[in-house]
Amino acid sequence: MVTEHNHTSFPEDILRLIVEECLLSSQPNAFRFFLVSSYTKAWAEPHIYSKVVLRTPKQITSFISALNGESPTSLPAQHVRVIWLLCADSSENGGLRDVPEKCPNLIHFAYDGPDAPFEVPYAEATNAAESPRLSRLTICSPKQVAVQQGHMPIPFQHLTHLHFICPSSGAYDELVFKRVGQLTSLSYLLIEITSPSAMYWPNSSAPIFPSHTAQISLYNQRQSLRDLFSRIPTLRSVIVKSDFPVMGRSRMIRSVFEGEPRIILKLRETIESDEAYLEGSPSYVLPEDQVTAWHDRLLCSLEEADEMWSREDTI
């Protein structure tokens, strides 16, 4: 046990490595390190507070209170690097407008809904040191954003990583191809075809099938996707994922992208019925559980994207 009195028994760097390894293997018990010593608390804070996931309006309210210093629970905002807002239609979102200013090390923001709760004030920064670091964006309801012309939290020219979940042809056209001249810093584009967002079917008991129009749109936009690399010199890869069977379209879709290694297809190959897929889909469960099921699936997608981008940063 490391205490205030014997923490110097081992080199500090060794102790820190031990604590960090324990944090990775025992995240639910991470707060226990706050009780060991001030040293372990300081080492644990960046791990505990680096990722904020907001699934309910109550969680949003608690987060805002902690961010504003109005809560007994402290929030070292400088450690926050990731915020995933899974209920972006909440009336509580107005309190998030100061997030970019109060979380200066925020790099990845994800939201589900037609509009983002804030816009990053890049224009207000007087030098590079003051400029926000936020450059990675996940849009979980791109169709709503495109159709309703919701504002983007990050200016297009500052985006380095862009992730769509449950895309549609409208999202491709409005949020990528028509804006390609503004995406001057984009390095990674991830397009994920999955079940519709819970925003589309509140209180609906009818199963909703994944949209095959997303696959058709992908095929129809094949040349535009290829051309992205010549039009956006910074672009390193485009990844297209599908978590449901492509129902015989896999060969067709793969064939049109042959010879372009920077377009990576991760398509589910299993041949199975729509009903079998739906058993694991948010739209298959009871209405009161649909939002929870969607959030669980969404979190898996976000974790995979975050891990993938972190690996690429080290290459």
PDB file of C-alpha atoms in Angstrom:
ATOM      1  CA  MET A   1       0.000   0.000   0.000  1.00  0.00           C
ATOM      2  CA  VAL A   2       1.400   3.381  -1.009  1.00  0.00           C
ATOM      3  CA  THR A   3       0.923   6.052   1.661  1.00  0.00           C
ATOM      4  CA  GLU A   4       2.043   9.627   2.171  1.00  0.00           C
ATOM      5  CA  HIS A   5       4.826   8.314   4.400  1.00  0.00           C
ATOM      6  CA  ASN A   6       6.324   5.543   2.343  1.00  0.00           C
ATOM      7  CA  HIS A   7       5.698   6.642  -1.248  1.00  0.00           C
ATOM      8  CA  THR A   8       9.449   7.241  -1.682  1.00  0.00           C
ATOM      9  CA  SER A   9      10.240   3.583  -1.035  1.00  0.00           C
ATOM     10  CA  PHE A  10      10.166   3.077  -4.809  1.00  0.00           C
ATOM     11  CA  PRO A  11      11.186   5.380  -7.638  1.00  0.00           C
ATOM     12  CA  GLU A  12       8.316   7.677  -8.519  1.00  0.00           C
ATOM     13  CA  ASP A  13       8.256   6.651 -12.179  1.00  0.00           C
ATOM     14  CA  ILE A  14       7.898   2.975 -11.198  1.00  0.00           C
ATOM     15  CA  LEU A  15       5.071   3.759  -8.779  1.00  0.00           C
ATOM     16  CA  ARG A  16       3.302   5.792 -11.435  1.00  0.00           C
ATOM     17  CA  LEU A  17       3.550   2.964 -13.973  1.00  0.00           C
ATOM     18  CA  ILE A  18       2.068   0.541 -11.423  1.00  0.00           C
ATOM     19  CA  VAL A  19      -0.840   2.881 -10.672  1.00  0.00           C
ATOM     20  CA  GLU A  20      -1.537   3.486 -14.352  1.00  0.00           C
ATOM     21  CA  GLU A  21      -1.534  -0.233 -15.084  1.00  0.00           C
ATOM     22  CA  CYS A  22      -3.980  -0.791 -12.222  1.00  0.00           C
ATOM     23  CA  LEU A  23      -6.200   1.969 -13.587  1.00  0.00           C
ATOM     24  CA  LEU A  24      -6.348   0.299 -16.994  1.00  0.00           C
ATOM     25  CA  SER A  25      -7.267  -3.075 -15.519  1.00  0.00           C
ATOM     26  CA  SER A  26      -9.685  -1.812 -12.853  1.00  0.00           C
ATOM     27  CA  GLN A  27     -11.457   1.279 -14.179  1.00  0.00           C
ATOM     28  CA  PRO A  28     -14.645   0.867 -12.042  1.00  0.00           C
ATOM     29  CA  ASN A  29     -12.512   1.044  -8.885  1.00  0.00           C
ATOM     30  CA  ALA A  30     -10.336   3.921 -10.067  1.00  0.00           C
ATOM     31  CA  PHE A  31     -11.654   6.376  -7.468  1.00  0.00           C
ATOM     32  CA  ARG A  32     -10.077   4.264  -4.718  1.00  0.00           C
ATOM     33  CA  PHE A  33      -6.725   5.738  -5.704  1.00  0.00           C
ATOM     34  CA  PHE A  34      -7.995   9.103  -4.466  1.00  0.00           C
ATOM     35  CA  LEU A  35      -7.951   7.668  -0.936  1.00  0.00           C
ATOM     36  CA  VAL A  36      -4.419   6.285  -1.032  1.00  0.00           C
ATOM     37  CA  SER A  37      -2.361   9.456  -1.247  1.00  0.00           C
ATOM     38  CA  SER A  38      -2.173  12.814  -2.954  1.00  0.00           C
ATOM     39  CA  TYR A  39       0.344  11.314  -5.376  1.00  0.00           C
ATOM     40  CA  THR A  40      -1.873   8.477  -6.557  1.00  0.00           C
ATOM     41  CA  LYS A  41      -4.820  10.887  -6.762  1.00  0.00           C
ATOM     42  CA  ALA A  42      -2.839  13.166  -9.068  1.00  0.00           C
ATOM     43  CA  TRP A  43      -1.832  10.197 -11.235  1.00  0.00           C
ATOM     44  CA  ALA A  44      -5.367   8.837 -11.395  1.00  0.00           C
ATOM     45  CA  GLU A  45      -7.177  12.051 -12.279  1.00  0.00           C
ATOM     46  CA  PRO A  46      -6.100  12.215 -15.969  1.00  0.00           C
ATOM     47  CA  HIS A  47      -7.383   8.662 -16.517  1.00  0.00           C
ATOM     48  CA  ILE A  48     -10.651   9.117 -14.658  1.00  0.00           C
ATOM     49  CA  TYR A  49     -11.623  12.462 -16.137  1.00  0.00           C
ATOM     50  CA  SER A  50     -10.221  12.098 -19.662  1.00  0.00           C
ATOM     51  CA  LYS A  51     -13.483  10.718 -21.080  1.00  0.00           C
ATOM     52  CA  VAL A  52     -16.961  12.065 -20.263  1.00  0.00           C
ATOM     53  CA  VAL A  53     -20.038  10.136 -21.461  1.00  0.00           C
ATOM     54  CA  LEU A  54     -23.415  11.873 -21.067  1.00  0.00           C
ATOM     55  CA  ARG A  55     -26.431   9.625 -21.644  1.00  0.00           C
ATOM     56  CA  THR A  56     -29.185  11.415 -19.714  1.00  0.00           C
ATOM     57  CA  PRO A  57     -30.272  15.005 -18.976  1.00  0.00           C
ATOM     58  CA  LYS A  58     -29.422  14.434 -15.303  1.00  0.00           C
ATOM     59  CA  GLN A  59     -25.853  13.543 -16.214  1.00  0.00           C
ATOM     60  CA  ILE A  60     -25.610  16.692 -18.329  1.00  0.00           C
ATOM     61  CA  THR A  61     -26.797  18.812 -15.390  1.00  0.00           C
ATOM     62  CA  SER A  62     -24.274  17.188 -13.032  1.00  0.00           C
ATOM     63  CA  PHE A  63     -21.460  17.668 -15.523  1.00  0.00           C
ATOM     64  CA  ILE A  64     -22.293  21.353 -16.017  1.00  0.00           C
ATOM     65  CA  SER A  65     -22.438  21.907 -12.246  1.00  0.00           C
ATOM     66  CA  ALA A  66     -19.054  20.263 -11.749  1.00  0.00           C
ATOM     67  CA  LEU A  67     -17.603  22.226 -14.675  1.00  0.00           C
ATOM     68  CA  ASN A  68     -18.834  25.514 -13.158  1.00  0.00           C
ATOM     69  CA  GLY A  69     -17.596  24.659  -9.678  1.00  0.00           C
ATOM     70  CA  GLU A  70     -21.147  24.468  -8.348  1.00  0.00           C
ATOM     71  CA  SER A  71     -20.892  20.850  -7.258  1.00  0.00           C
ATOM     72  CA  PRO A  72     -19.101  19.268  -4.286  1.00  0.00           C
ATOM     73  CA  THR A  73     -17.598  16.863  -6.833  1.00  0.00           C
ATOM     74  CA  SER A  74     -14.586  18.551  -8.370  1.00  0.00           C
ATOM     75  CA  LEU A  75     -13.887  18.238 -12.088  1.00  0.00           C
ATOM     76  CA  PRO A  76     -10.329  18.969 -13.226  1.00  0.00           C
ATOM     77  CA  ALA A  77     -11.491  20.220 -16.637  1.00  0.00           C
ATOM     78  CA  GLN A  78      -7.941  20.324 -17.990  1.00  0.00           C
ATOM     79  CA  HIS A  79      -7.954  16.494 -18.069  1.00  0.00           C
ATOM     80  CA  VAL A  80     -11.088  16.188 -20.217  1.00  0.00           C
ATOM     81  CA  ARG A  81     -10.073  15.028 -23.702  1.00  0.00           C
ATOM     82  CA  VAL A  82     -13.241  13.288 -24.922  1.00  0.00           C
ATOM     83  CA  ILE A  83     -16.950  14.187 -24.503  1.00  0.00           C
ATOM     84  CA  TRP A  84     -19.659  11.953 -25.945  1.00  0.00           C
ATOM     85  CA  LEU A  85     -23.107  13.567 -25.734  1.00  0.00           C
ATOM     86  CA  LEU A  86     -25.660  10.861 -26.489  1.00  0.00           C
ATOM     87  CA  CYS A  87     -28.783  12.929 -25.821  1.00  0.00           C
ATOM     88  CA  ALA A  88     -28.132  16.103 -27.776  1.00  0.00           C
ATOM     89  CA  ASP A  89     -31.839  16.992 -27.923  1.00  0.00           C
ATOM     90  CA  SER A  90     -31.921  17.630 -24.169  1.00  0.00           C
ATOM     91  CA  SER A  91     -33.137  21.013 -22.935  1.00  0.00           C
ATOM     92  CA  GLU A  92     -30.105  21.022 -20.616  1.00  0.00           C
ATOM     93  CA  ASN A  93     -27.636  21.333 -23.488  1.00  0.00           C
ATOM     94  CA  GLY A  94     -27.554  25.127 -23.324  1.00  0.00           C
ATOM     95  CA  GLY A  95     -25.256  24.910 -20.329  1.00  0.00           C
ATOM     96  CA  LEU A  96     -22.619  23.208 -22.467  1.00  0.00           C
ATOM     97  CA  ARG A  97     -21.885  26.255 -24.604  1.00  0.00           C
ATOM     98  CA  ASP A  98     -18.734  27.071 -22.574  1.00  0.00           C
ATOM     99  CA  VAL A  99     -17.257  23.569 -22.850  1.00  0.00           C
ATOM    100  CA  PRO A 100     -14.544  24.440 -25.442  1.00  0.00           C
ATOM    101  CA  GLU A 101     -13.302  27.285 -23.244  1.00  0.00           C
ATOM    102  CA  LYS A 102     -13.396  25.374 -19.959  1.00  0.00           C
ATOM    103  CA  CYS A 103     -11.959  22.133 -21.365  1.00  0.00           C
ATOM    104  CA  PRO A 104      -8.902  23.394 -23.276  1.00  0.00           C
ATOM    105  CA  ASN A 105      -7.540  19.894 -23.962  1.00  0.00           C
ATOM    106  CA  LEU A 106     -10.767  18.509 -25.447  1.00  0.00           C
ATOM    107  CA  ILE A 107      -9.916  16.796 -28.757  1.00  0.00           C
ATOM    108  CA  HIS A 108     -12.931  14.560 -29.602  1.00  0.00           C
ATOM    109  CA  PHE A 109     -16.611  15.472 -29.395  1.00  0.00           C
ATOM    110  CA  ALA A 110     -19.516  13.185 -30.376  1.00  0.00           C
ATOM    111  CA  TYR A 111     -23.206  14.059 -30.343  1.00  0.00           C
ATOM    112  CA  ASP A 112     -26.516  12.538 -31.376  1.00  0.00           C
ATOM    113  CA  GLY A 113     -29.148  15.016 -32.528  1.00  0.00           C
ATOM    114  CA  PRO A 114     -29.867  17.665 -35.151  1.00  0.00           C
ATOM    115  CA  ASP A 115     -27.725  20.391 -33.638  1.00  0.00           C
ATOM    116  CA  ALA A 116     -24.575  20.740 -31.564  1.00  0.00           C
ATOM    117  CA  PRO A 117     -24.731  22.550 -28.191  1.00  0.00           C
ATOM    118  CA  PHE A 118     -21.761  24.806 -28.936  1.00  0.00           C
ATOM    119  CA  GLU A 119     -19.457  26.184 -31.597  1.00  0.00           C
ATOM    120  CA  VAL A 120     -15.717  26.267 -31.051  1.00  0.00           C
ATOM    121  CA  PRO A 121     -14.440  29.897 -31.020  1.00  0.00           C
ATOM    122  CA  TYR A 122     -11.395  29.377 -33.243  1.00  0.00           C
ATOM    123  CA  ALA A 123     -11.638  32.904 -34.622  1.00  0.00           C
ATOM    124  CA  GLU A 124     -11.203  34.366 -31.140  1.00  0.00           C
ATOM    125  CA  ALA A 125      -7.807  32.744 -30.555  1.00  0.00           C
ATOM    126  CA  THR A 126      -4.963  35.236 -30.961  1.00  0.00           C
ATOM    127  CA  ASN A 127      -2.175  32.650 -31.273  1.00  0.00           C
ATOM    128  CA  ALA A 128      -1.663  28.931 -31.765  1.00  0.00           C
ATOM    129  CA  ALA A 129      -1.232  28.286 -28.035  1.00  0.00           C
ATOM    130  CA  GLU A 130      -4.685  29.718 -27.332  1.00  0.00           C
ATOM    131  CA  SER A 131      -6.380  27.947 -30.237  1.00  0.00           C
ATOM    132  CA  PRO A 132      -8.726  25.083 -29.206  1.00  0.00           C
ATOM    133  CA  ARG A 133      -7.433  21.563 -29.760  1.00  0.00           C
ATOM    134  CA  LEU A 134     -10.840  20.109 -30.614  1.00  0.00           C
ATOM    135  CA  SER A 135     -10.549  18.662 -34.132  1.00  0.00           C
ATOM    136  CA  ARG A 136     -12.237  15.234 -33.971  1.00  0.00           C
ATOM    137  CA  LEU A 137     -15.982  15.017 -34.515  1.00  0.00           C
ATOM    138  CA  THR A 138     -18.514  12.181 -34.488  1.00  0.00           C
ATOM    139  CA  ILE A 139     -22.024  12.898 -35.761  1.00  0.00           C
ATOM    140  CA  CYS A 140     -24.485  10.171 -34.795  1.00  0.00           C
ATOM    141  CA  SER A 141     -27.484  11.593 -36.664  1.00  0.00           C
ATOM    142  CA  PRO A 142     -25.912  13.034 -39.826  1.00  0.00           C
ATOM    143  CA  LYS A 143     -29.204  12.913 -41.730  1.00  0.00           C
ATOM    144  CA  GLN A 144     -30.823  15.220 -39.180  1.00  0.00           C
ATOM    145  CA  VAL A 145     -27.845  17.580 -39.279  1.00  0.00           C
ATOM    146  CA  ALA A 146     -27.889  17.687 -43.093  1.00  0.00           C
ATOM    147  CA  VAL A 147     -31.649  18.080 -43.483  1.00  0.00           C
ATOM    148  CA  GLN A 148     -32.093  20.631 -40.694  1.00  0.00           C
ATOM    149  CA  GLN A 149     -28.831  22.417 -41.564  1.00  0.00           C
ATOM    150  CA  GLY A 150     -27.636  22.277 -37.986  1.00  0.00           C
ATOM    151  CA  HIS A 151     -24.475  24.184 -37.218  1.00  0.00           C
ATOM    152  CA  MET A 152     -21.222  22.289 -36.799  1.00  0.00           C
ATOM    153  CA  PRO A 153     -19.410  22.523 -33.460  1.00  0.00           C
ATOM    154  CA  ILE A 154     -16.052  22.556 -35.261  1.00  0.00           C
ATOM    155  CA  PRO A 155     -15.401  24.631 -38.385  1.00  0.00           C
ATOM    156  CA  PHE A 156     -14.895  22.355 -41.387  1.00  0.00           C
ATOM    157  CA  GLN A 157     -11.376  23.656 -42.003  1.00  0.00           C
ATOM    158  CA  HIS A 158     -10.271  22.582 -38.504  1.00  0.00           C
ATOM    159  CA  LEU A 159     -11.570  19.004 -38.714  1.00  0.00           C
ATOM    160  CA  THR A 160      -8.864  16.337 -38.786  1.00  0.00           C
ATOM    161  CA  HIS A 161     -11.052  13.306 -37.934  1.00  0.00           C
ATOM    162  CA  LEU A 162     -14.678  12.982 -39.067  1.00  0.00           C
ATOM    163  CA  HIS A 163     -16.920  10.056 -38.091  1.00  0.00           C
ATOM    164  CA  PHE A 164     -20.474   9.476 -39.321  1.00  0.00           C
ATOM    165  CA  ILE A 165     -22.764   6.862 -37.739  1.00  0.00           C
ATOM    166  CA  CYS A 166     -25.845   5.679 -39.649  1.00  0.00           C
ATOM    167  CA  PRO A 167     -25.122   7.860 -42.680  1.00  0.00           C
ATOM    168  CA  SER A 168     -27.466   8.554 -45.566  1.00  0.00           C
ATOM    169  CA  SER A 169     -27.042   9.978 -49.040  1.00  0.00           C
ATOM    170  CA  GLY A 170     -27.967  13.391 -47.652  1.00  0.00           C
ATOM    171  CA  ALA A 171     -25.087  13.197 -45.186  1.00  0.00           C
ATOM    172  CA  TYR A 172     -22.589  12.302 -47.912  1.00  0.00           C
ATOM    173  CA  ASP A 173     -23.698  15.172 -50.137  1.00  0.00           C
ATOM    174  CA  GLU A 174     -24.235  17.912 -47.566  1.00  0.00           C
ATOM    175  CA  LEU A 175     -21.516  17.158 -45.040  1.00  0.00           C
ATOM    176  CA  VAL A 176     -18.665  15.896 -47.221  1.00  0.00           C
ATOM    177  CA  PHE A 177     -18.855  16.367 -50.979  1.00  0.00           C
ATOM    178  CA  LYS A 178     -20.367  19.858 -50.985  1.00  0.00           C
ATOM    179  CA  ARG A 179     -17.879  20.939 -48.303  1.00  0.00           C
ATOM    180  CA  VAL A 180     -14.794  19.262 -49.695  1.00  0.00           C
ATOM    181  CA  GLY A 181     -13.111  22.590 -50.400  1.00  0.00           C
ATOM    182  CA  GLN A 182     -13.364  23.476 -46.704  1.00  0.00           C
ATOM    183  CA  LEU A 183     -12.011  20.169 -45.358  1.00  0.00           C
ATOM    184  CA  THR A 184      -8.439  21.349 -45.705  1.00  0.00           C
ATOM    185  CA  SER A 185      -7.098  19.547 -42.607  1.00  0.00           C
ATOM    186  CA  LEU A 186      -9.032  16.265 -42.778  1.00  0.00           C
ATOM    187  CA  SER A 187      -6.872  13.170 -42.255  1.00  0.00           C
ATOM    188  CA  TYR A 188      -9.394  10.426 -41.437  1.00  0.00           C
ATOM    189  CA  LEU A 189     -12.972   9.840 -42.557  1.00  0.00           C
ATOM    190  CA  LEU A 190     -14.964   7.026 -40.934  1.00  0.00           C
ATOM    191  CA  ILE A 191     -18.413   6.145 -42.315  1.00  0.00           C
ATOM    192  CA  GLU A 192     -20.356   3.679 -40.177  1.00  0.00           C
ATOM    193  CA  ILE A 193     -23.570   2.097 -41.448  1.00  0.00           C
ATOM    194  CA  THR A 194     -25.630   0.768 -38.558  1.00  0.00           C
ATOM    195  CA  SER A 195     -29.099   0.870 -37.020  1.00  0.00           C
ATOM    196  CA  PRO A 196     -30.879   4.243 -37.080  1.00  0.00           C
ATOM    197  CA  SER A 197     -30.336   6.525 -34.132  1.00  0.00           C
ATOM    198  CA  ALA A 198     -32.831   6.329 -31.290  1.00  0.00           C
ATOM    199  CA  MET A 199     -33.777   9.863 -32.338  1.00  0.00           C
ATOM    200  CA  TYR A 200     -35.636   8.378 -35.312  1.00  0.00           C
ATOM    201  CA  TRP A 201     -37.956   5.980 -33.514  1.00  0.00           C
ATOM    202  CA  PRO A 202     -38.920   7.108 -30.008  1.00  0.00           C
ATOM    203  CA  ASN A 203     -41.727   5.026 -28.507  1.00  0.00           C
ATOM    204  CA  SER A 204     -41.956   2.859 -31.613  1.00  0.00           C
ATOM    205  CA  SER A 205     -42.629  -0.856 -31.173  1.00  0.00           C
ATOM    206  CA  ALA A 206     -42.042  -1.758 -34.835  1.00  0.00           C
ATOM    207  CA  PRO A 207     -38.554  -3.094 -35.664  1.00  0.00           C
ATOM    208  CA  ILE A 208     -36.659  -0.774 -37.967  1.00  0.00           C
ATOM    209  CA  PHE A 209     -34.344  -2.367 -40.505  1.00  0.00           C
ATOM    210  CA  PRO A 210     -30.940  -0.860 -41.260  1.00  0.00           C
ATOM    211  CA  SER A 211     -31.096   1.419 -44.250  1.00  0.00           C
ATOM    212  CA  HIS A 212     -29.845  -0.232 -47.430  1.00  0.00           C
ATOM    213  CA  THR A 213     -29.960   3.216 -49.071  1.00  0.00           C
ATOM    214  CA  ALA A 214     -26.696   3.943 -47.261  1.00  0.00           C
ATOM    215  CA  GLN A 215     -25.055   1.093 -49.192  1.00  0.00           C
ATOM    216  CA  ILE A 216     -26.608   2.217 -52.467  1.00  0.00           C
ATOM    217  CA  SER A 217     -25.385   5.750 -51.800  1.00  0.00           C
ATOM    218  CA  LEU A 218     -21.912   4.385 -51.121  1.00  0.00           C
ATOM    219  CA  TYR A 219     -21.944   2.629 -54.491  1.00  0.00           C
ATOM    220  CA  ASN A 220     -23.282   5.680 -56.330  1.00  0.00           C
ATOM    221  CA  GLN A 221     -20.666   7.931 -54.739  1.00  0.00           C
ATOM    222  CA  ARG A 222     -17.773   5.592 -55.489  1.00  0.00           C
ATOM    223  CA  GLN A 223     -15.928   8.030 -57.773  1.00  0.00           C
ATOM    224  CA  SER A 224     -16.511  10.940 -55.420  1.00  0.00           C
ATOM    225  CA  LEU A 225     -14.949   8.918 -52.579  1.00  0.00           C
ATOM    226  CA  ARG A 226     -11.919   8.137 -54.748  1.00  0.00           C
ATOM    227  CA  ASP A 227     -11.590  11.781 -55.733  1.00  0.00           C
ATOM    228  CA  LEU A 228     -11.450  12.884 -52.095  1.00  0.00           C
ATOM    229  CA  PHE A 229      -7.762  11.971 -51.955  1.00  0.00           C
ATOM    230  CA  SER A 230      -6.837  14.314 -54.791  1.00  0.00           C
ATOM    231  CA  ARG A 231      -9.118  17.086 -53.534  1.00  0.00           C
ATOM    232  CA  ILE A 232      -8.023  16.813 -49.870  1.00  0.00           C
ATOM    233  CA  PRO A 233      -4.206  16.375 -49.848  1.00  0.00           C
ATOM    234  CA  THR A 234      -4.131  15.758 -46.085  1.00  0.00           C
ATOM    235  CA  LEU A 235      -6.560  12.800 -46.276  1.00  0.00           C
ATOM    236  CA  ARG A 236      -4.881   9.509 -45.295  1.00  0.00           C
ATOM    237  CA  SER A 237      -7.754   7.032 -45.228  1.00  0.00           C
ATOM    238  CA  VAL A 238     -11.491   6.516 -45.655  1.00  0.00           C
ATOM    239  CA  ILE A 239     -12.958   3.623 -43.660  1.00  0.00           C
ATOM    240  CA  VAL A 240     -16.434   2.290 -44.323  1.00  0.00           C
ATOM    241  CA  LYS A 241     -17.917  -0.041 -41.699  1.00  0.00           C
ATOM    242  CA  SER A 242     -21.170  -1.978 -41.673  1.00  0.00           C
ATOM    243  CA  ASP A 243     -22.301  -3.943 -38.624  1.00  0.00           C
ATOM    244  CA  PHE A 244     -25.111  -5.779 -40.438  1.00  0.00           C
ATOM    245  CA  PRO A 245     -24.930  -8.249 -43.361  1.00  0.00           C
ATOM    246  CA  VAL A 246     -24.610  -6.542 -46.713  1.00  0.00           C
ATOM    247  CA  MET A 247     -26.977  -9.124 -48.217  1.00  0.00           C
ATOM    248  CA  GLY A 248     -25.024  -9.991 -51.357  1.00  0.00           C
ATOM    249  CA  ARG A 249     -23.727  -6.468 -52.004  1.00  0.00           C
ATOM    250  CA  SER A 250     -20.292  -7.045 -50.505  1.00  0.00           C
ATOM    251  CA  ARG A 251     -18.657  -8.225 -53.735  1.00  0.00           C
ATOM    252  CA  MET A 252     -20.178  -5.368 -55.725  1.00  0.00           C
ATOM    253  CA  ILE A 253     -19.111  -2.736 -53.197  1.00  0.00           C
ATOM    254  CA  ARG A 254     -15.611  -4.156 -52.825  1.00  0.00           C
ATOM    255  CA  SER A 255     -15.061  -4.380 -56.575  1.00  0.00           C
ATOM    256  CA  VAL A 256     -15.619  -0.664 -57.165  1.00  0.00           C
ATOM    257  CA  PHE A 257     -12.877   0.257 -54.693  1.00  0.00           C
ATOM    258  CA  GLU A 258     -10.227  -2.200 -55.870  1.00  0.00           C
ATOM    259  CA  GLY A 259      -6.871  -0.582 -56.433  1.00  0.00           C
ATOM    260  CA  GLU A 260      -7.373   2.111 -53.800  1.00  0.00           C
ATOM    261  CA  PRO A 261      -5.767   0.854 -50.567  1.00  0.00           C
ATOM    262  CA  ARG A 262      -6.632   4.055 -48.724  1.00  0.00           C
ATOM    263  CA  ILE A 263     -10.347   3.162 -48.893  1.00  0.00           C
ATOM    264  CA  ILE A 264     -10.769   0.426 -46.288  1.00  0.00           C
ATOM    265  CA  LEU A 265     -13.984  -1.598 -46.188  1.00  0.00           C
ATOM    266  CA  LYS A 266     -14.995  -3.389 -42.985  1.00  0.00           C
ATOM    267  CA  LEU A 267     -18.223  -5.012 -44.088  1.00  0.00           C
ATOM    268  CA  ARG A 268     -19.975  -7.752 -42.192  1.00  0.00           C
ATOM    269  CA  GLU A 269     -19.858 -10.826 -44.421  1.00  0.00           C
ATOM    270  CA  THR A 270     -22.146 -13.206 -42.513  1.00  0.00           C
ATOM    271  CA  ILE A 271     -25.171 -14.258 -44.539  1.00  0.00           C
ATOM    272  CA  GLU A 272     -28.170 -14.294 -42.253  1.00  0.00           C
ATOM    273  CA  SER A 273     -31.752 -13.131 -42.210  1.00  0.00           C
ATOM    274  CA  ASP A 274     -32.884  -9.649 -41.281  1.00  0.00           C
ATOM    275  CA  GLU A 275     -34.617 -11.152 -38.254  1.00  0.00           C
ATOM    276  CA  ALA A 276     -31.367 -12.663 -36.979  1.00  0.00           C
ATOM    277  CA  TYR A 277     -29.630  -9.318 -37.279  1.00  0.00           C
ATOM    278  CA  LEU A 278     -32.446  -7.525 -35.517  1.00  0.00           C
ATOM    279  CA  GLU A 279     -32.109  -9.710 -32.435  1.00  0.00           C
ATOM    280  CA  GLY A 280     -28.994  -7.700 -31.674  1.00  0.00           C
ATOM    281  CA  SER A 281     -30.358  -4.400 -32.914  1.00  0.00           C
ATOM    282  CA  PRO A 282     -31.683  -1.550 -30.743  1.00  0.00           C
ATOM    283  CA  SER A 283     -34.886  -1.482 -32.789  1.00  0.00           C
ATOM    284  CA  TYR A 284     -35.669  -5.099 -31.902  1.00  0.00           C
ATOM    285  CA  VAL A 285     -36.012  -4.652 -28.140  1.00  0.00           C
ATOM    286  CA  LEU A 286     -38.971  -3.292 -26.187  1.00  0.00           C
ATOM    287  CA  PRO A 287     -39.630   0.434 -26.685  1.00  0.00           C
ATOM    288  CA  GLU A 288     -38.557   1.367 -23.162  1.00  0.00           C
ATOM    289  CA  ASP A 289     -35.190  -0.322 -23.757  1.00  0.00           C
ATOM    290  CA  GLN A 290     -34.507   1.034 -27.251  1.00  0.00           C
ATOM    291  CA  VAL A 291     -32.567   4.124 -26.210  1.00  0.00           C
ATOM    292  CA  THR A 292     -30.406   2.081 -23.833  1.00  0.00           C
ATOM    293  CA  ALA A 293     -29.704  -0.476 -26.557  1.00  0.00           C
ATOM    294  CA  TRP A 294     -28.824   2.269 -29.034  1.00  0.00           C
ATOM    295  CA  HIS A 295     -26.507   3.967 -26.533  1.00  0.00           C
ATOM    296  CA  ASP A 296     -24.739   0.663 -25.829  1.00  0.00           C
ATOM    297  CA  ARG A 297     -24.155   0.087 -29.535  1.00  0.00           C
ATOM    298  CA  LEU A 298     -23.112   3.690 -30.027  1.00  0.00           C
ATOM    299  CA  LEU A 299     -20.572   3.485 -27.214  1.00  0.00           C
ATOM    300  CA  CYS A 300     -19.001   0.395 -28.799  1.00  0.00           C
ATOM    301  CA  SER A 301     -18.610   2.313 -32.072  1.00  0.00           C
ATOM    302  CA  LEU A 302     -17.122   5.339 -30.341  1.00  0.00           C
ATOM    303  CA  GLU A 303     -14.685   3.241 -28.313  1.00  0.00           C
ATOM    304  CA  GLU A 304     -13.487   1.497 -31.484  1.00  0.00           C
ATOM    305  CA  ALA A 305     -13.014   4.805 -33.307  1.00  0.00           C
ATOM    306  CA  ASP A 306     -11.196   6.366 -30.350  1.00  0.00           C
ATOM    307  CA  GLU A 307      -8.872   3.375 -30.022  1.00  0.00           C
ATOM    308  CA  MET A 308      -8.183   3.299 -33.767  1.00  0.00           C
ATOM    309  CA  TRP A 309      -7.378   7.010 -33.935  1.00  0.00           C
ATOM    310  CA  SER A 310      -5.125   6.723 -30.869  1.00  0.00           C
ATOM    311  CA  ARG A 311      -3.152   3.945 -32.565  1.00  0.00           C
ATOM    312  CA  GLU A 312      -2.788   5.998 -35.744  1.00  0.00           C
ATOM    313  CA  ASP A 313      -1.441   8.917 -33.724  1.00  0.00           C
ATOM    314  CA  THR A 314       1.488   6.755 -32.625  1.00  0.00           C
ATOM    315  CA  ILE A 315       2.414   5.638 -36.148  1.00  0.00           C
TER     316      ILE A 315
END
